[in-house]
């Protein structure tokens, strides 16, 4: 079977320290208020990783 033939969604389980999880939750709540929609955990992680990688 070729990996390209796989179709569908894959569940990802990310284990995060509770202290970091609290900060991500705060970030998600704030981002959700500003965007007017809910923000997923992976969106929050990607946004934080982007900021860290850009050095801002």
Coordinates of C-alpha atoms in Angstrom, one line a residue, residues 6-51:
X6 CA -4.3 6.9 2.5
X7 CA -7.3 9.2 2.8
X8 CA -9.0 10.6 5.8
X9 CA -8.2 12.1 9.2
X10 CA -5.6 11.0 11.7
X11 CA -6.1 11.6 15.4
X12 CA -3.0 13.1 17.0
X13 CA -2.4 12.8 20.8
X14 CA -0.1 15.4 22.2
X15 CA 1.0 15.1 25.8
X16 CA 1.7 18.6 27.3
X17 CA 2.9 19.6 30.8
X18 CA 0.0 21.1 32.8
X19 CA 1.9 24.4 33.2
X20 CA 2.3 24.7 29.5
X21 CA -1.3 23.5 28.9
X22 CA -2.6 26.3 31.2
X23 CA -0.7 28.9 29.1
X24 CA -2.0 27.4 25.8
X25 CA -5.6 27.5 27.2
X26 CA -5.1 31.2 28.1
X27 CA -3.8 31.8 24.6
X28 CA -6.7 29.9 23.0
X29 CA -9.2 31.8 25.0
X30 CA -7.7 35.2 24.1
X31 CA -7.3 34.3 20.5
X32 CA -10.8 33.0 20.4
X33 CA -12.2 36.2 21.7
X34 CA -10.2 38.2 19.2
X35 CA -11.0 36.0 16.2
X36 CA -14.7 35.4 17.2
X37 CA -14.3 31.6 16.9
X38 CA -12.9 28.7 18.8
X39 CA -9.1 28.1 18.4
X40 CA -7.9 24.5 18.4
X41 CA -5.0 23.2 20.4
X42 CA -3.0 22.5 17.2
X43 CA -3.7 26.1 16.0
X44 CA -2.4 27.5 19.3
X45 CA 0.7 25.2 19.2
X46 CA 1.4 26.3 15.6
X47 CA 1.0 29.9 16.4
X48 CA 3.4 29.7 19.4
X49 CA 5.9 27.7 17.4
X50 CA 5.8 30.3 14.6
X51 CA 6.6 33.1 17.1

